[in-house]
Amino acid sequence: MVNDHKHQSHPDIIKRLKRARGHLESVIGMMDQGKPCLELAQQLHAVEKAIQQAKRVLVQDHIEHCLDDAIGQLEPEQQRRVDEFKAIARYL
């Protein structure tokens, strides 16, 4: 059984992760060159933020699209609660 979990956001996420990978490789090069720890920490922070953002986009996309498919048609009050959950989840 093959699961097709491709979403519209996946190409953007892949681009973000590839940039983060390139950035991480640059940081490794900086370490090999003996760059100051402050510069390394700043660059590692940027890599970490890029990966964190990619994860956030992935999770938000999943909540936004897969949740509705999983739960199906709802009564208006139930749908309001699901919409509220989606809205509050953006703050995670």
PDB file of C-alpha atoms in Angstrom:
ATOM      1  CA  MET A   1       0.000   0.000   0.000  1.00  0.00           C
ATOM      2  CA  VAL A   2       1.508   3.328  -1.093  1.00  0.00           C
ATOM      3  CA  ASN A   3       0.550   6.488   0.753  1.00  0.00           C
ATOM      4  CA  ASP A   4       0.672   9.648  -1.322  1.00  0.00           C
ATOM      5  CA  HIS A   5       1.158  12.429   1.188  1.00  0.00           C
ATOM      6  CA  LYS A   6       2.319  15.135  -1.188  1.00  0.00           C
ATOM      7  CA  HIS A   7       0.961  18.566  -0.460  1.00  0.00           C
ATOM      8  CA  GLN A   8       1.148  21.836  -2.316  1.00  0.00           C
ATOM      9  CA  SER A   9       3.598  23.164   0.302  1.00  0.00           C
ATOM     10  CA  HIS A  10       6.107  20.311  -0.109  1.00  0.00           C
ATOM     11  CA  PRO A  11       8.159  21.863  -2.951  1.00  0.00           C
ATOM     12  CA  ASP A  12       8.611  25.019  -0.852  1.00  0.00           C
ATOM     13  CA  ILE A  13       9.578  22.957   2.181  1.00  0.00           C
ATOM     14  CA  ILE A  14      12.102  21.004   0.110  1.00  0.00           C
ATOM     15  CA  LYS A  15      13.656  24.285  -1.087  1.00  0.00           C
ATOM     16  CA  ARG A  16      13.890  25.517   2.519  1.00  0.00           C
ATOM     17  CA  LEU A  17      15.532  22.291   3.654  1.00  0.00           C
ATOM     18  CA  LYS A  18      18.010  22.304   0.773  1.00  0.00           C
ATOM     19  CA  ARG A  19      18.984  25.889   1.636  1.00  0.00           C
ATOM     20  CA  ALA A  20      19.384  24.859   5.280  1.00  0.00           C
ATOM     21  CA  ARG A  21      21.546  21.905   4.206  1.00  0.00           C
ATOM     22  CA  GLY A  22      23.759  24.222   2.148  1.00  0.00           C
ATOM     23  CA  HIS A  23      23.966  26.652   5.014  1.00  0.00           C
ATOM     24  CA  LEU A  24      24.903  23.840   7.407  1.00  0.00           C
ATOM     25  CA  GLU A  25      27.633  22.688   5.039  1.00  0.00           C
ATOM     26  CA  SER A  26      28.950  26.276   5.060  1.00  0.00           C
ATOM     27  CA  VAL A  27      29.013  26.255   8.853  1.00  0.00           C
ATOM     28  CA  ILE A  28      31.002  23.025   8.814  1.00  0.00           C
ATOM     29  CA  GLY A  29      33.460  24.725   6.452  1.00  0.00           C
ATOM     30  CA  MET A  30      33.652  27.697   8.807  1.00  0.00           C
ATOM     31  CA  MET A  31      34.494  25.347  11.660  1.00  0.00           C
ATOM     32  CA  ASP A  32      37.240  23.718   9.591  1.00  0.00           C
ATOM     33  CA  GLN A  33      38.620  27.220   8.927  1.00  0.00           C
ATOM     34  CA  GLY A  34      38.664  28.006  12.631  1.00  0.00           C
ATOM     35  CA  LYS A  35      36.098  30.813  12.548  1.00  0.00           C
ATOM     36  CA  PRO A  36      35.151  32.398  15.894  1.00  0.00           C
ATOM     37  CA  CYS A  37      32.559  30.577  17.999  1.00  0.00           C
ATOM     38  CA  LEU A  38      30.252  33.604  18.005  1.00  0.00           C
ATOM     39  CA  GLU A  39      30.030  33.511  14.200  1.00  0.00           C
ATOM     40  CA  LEU A  40      29.463  29.756  14.279  1.00  0.00           C
ATOM     41  CA  ALA A  41      26.705  30.059  16.873  1.00  0.00           C
ATOM     42  CA  GLN A  42      24.995  32.785  14.848  1.00  0.00           C
ATOM     43  CA  GLN A  43      25.088  30.683  11.695  1.00  0.00           C
ATOM     44  CA  LEU A  44      23.902  27.556  13.501  1.00  0.00           C
ATOM     45  CA  HIS A  45      21.025  29.597  14.915  1.00  0.00           C
ATOM     46  CA  ALA A  46      20.068  30.578  11.349  1.00  0.00           C
ATOM     47  CA  VAL A  47      20.161  26.917  10.251  1.00  0.00           C
ATOM     48  CA  GLU A  48      18.051  25.912  13.227  1.00  0.00           C
ATOM     49  CA  LYS A  49      15.471  28.618  12.459  1.00  0.00           C
ATOM     50  CA  ALA A  50      15.271  27.545   8.809  1.00  0.00           C
ATOM     51  CA  ILE A  51      14.578  23.939   9.793  1.00  0.00           C
ATOM     52  CA  GLN A  52      12.097  25.042  12.436  1.00  0.00           C
ATOM     53  CA  GLN A  53      10.241  27.124   9.843  1.00  0.00           C
ATOM     54  CA  ALA A  54      10.141  24.183   7.415  1.00  0.00           C
ATOM     55  CA  LYS A  55       8.652  22.008  10.156  1.00  0.00           C
ATOM     56  CA  ARG A  56       6.087  24.678  11.041  1.00  0.00           C
ATOM     57  CA  VAL A  57       4.932  24.968   7.422  1.00  0.00           C
ATOM     58  CA  LEU A  58       4.686  21.171   7.140  1.00  0.00           C
ATOM     59  CA  VAL A  59       2.617  20.800  10.326  1.00  0.00           C
ATOM     60  CA  GLN A  60       0.350  23.748   9.485  1.00  0.00           C
ATOM     61  CA  ASP A  61      -0.263  22.392   5.999  1.00  0.00           C
ATOM     62  CA  HIS A  62      -1.098  18.988   7.420  1.00  0.00           C
ATOM     63  CA  ILE A  63      -3.529  20.437   9.951  1.00  0.00           C
ATOM     64  CA  GLU A  64      -5.124  22.661   7.340  1.00  0.00           C
ATOM     65  CA  HIS A  65      -5.685  19.965   4.718  1.00  0.00           C
ATOM     66  CA  CYS A  66      -5.581  16.510   6.248  1.00  0.00           C
ATOM     67  CA  LEU A  67      -7.703  17.203   9.282  1.00  0.00           C
ATOM     68  CA  ASP A  68     -10.764  18.088   7.204  1.00  0.00           C
ATOM     69  CA  ASP A  69     -10.305  14.961   5.077  1.00  0.00           C
ATOM     70  CA  ALA A  70     -10.022  12.796   8.181  1.00  0.00           C
ATOM     71  CA  ILE A  71     -13.060  14.084  10.033  1.00  0.00           C
ATOM     72  CA  GLY A  72     -15.395  14.676   7.102  1.00  0.00           C
ATOM     73  CA  GLN A  73     -18.556  16.777   7.107  1.00  0.00           C
ATOM     74  CA  LEU A  74     -19.397  18.446  10.429  1.00  0.00           C
ATOM     75  CA  GLU A  75     -22.239  20.355  11.980  1.00  0.00           C
ATOM     76  CA  PRO A  76     -21.657  24.144  11.993  1.00  0.00           C
ATOM     77  CA  GLU A  77     -20.749  24.273  15.709  1.00  0.00           C
ATOM     78  CA  GLN A  78     -18.320  21.376  15.329  1.00  0.00           C
ATOM     79  CA  GLN A  79     -16.769  23.029  12.268  1.00  0.00           C
ATOM     80  CA  ARG A  80     -16.370  26.269  14.234  1.00  0.00           C
ATOM     81  CA  ARG A  81     -14.422  24.381  16.902  1.00  0.00           C
ATOM     82  CA  VAL A  82     -12.196  22.722  14.298  1.00  0.00           C
ATOM     83  CA  ASP A  83     -11.567  26.105  12.668  1.00  0.00           C
ATOM     84  CA  GLU A  84     -10.709  27.546  16.071  1.00  0.00           C
ATOM     85  CA  PHE A  85      -8.254  24.702  16.650  1.00  0.00           C
ATOM     86  CA  LYS A  86      -6.608  25.405  13.295  1.00  0.00           C
ATOM     87  CA  ALA A  87      -6.330  29.084  14.140  1.00  0.00           C
ATOM     88  CA  ILE A  88      -4.803  28.534  17.565  1.00  0.00           C
ATOM     89  CA  ALA A  89      -2.394  25.893  16.231  1.00  0.00           C
ATOM     90  CA  ARG A  90      -0.740  28.626  14.130  1.00  0.00           C
ATOM     91  CA  TYR A  91       0.716  29.988  17.357  1.00  0.00           C
ATOM     92  CA  LEU A  92       2.630  26.790  18.157  1.00  0.00           C
TER      93      LEU A  92
END
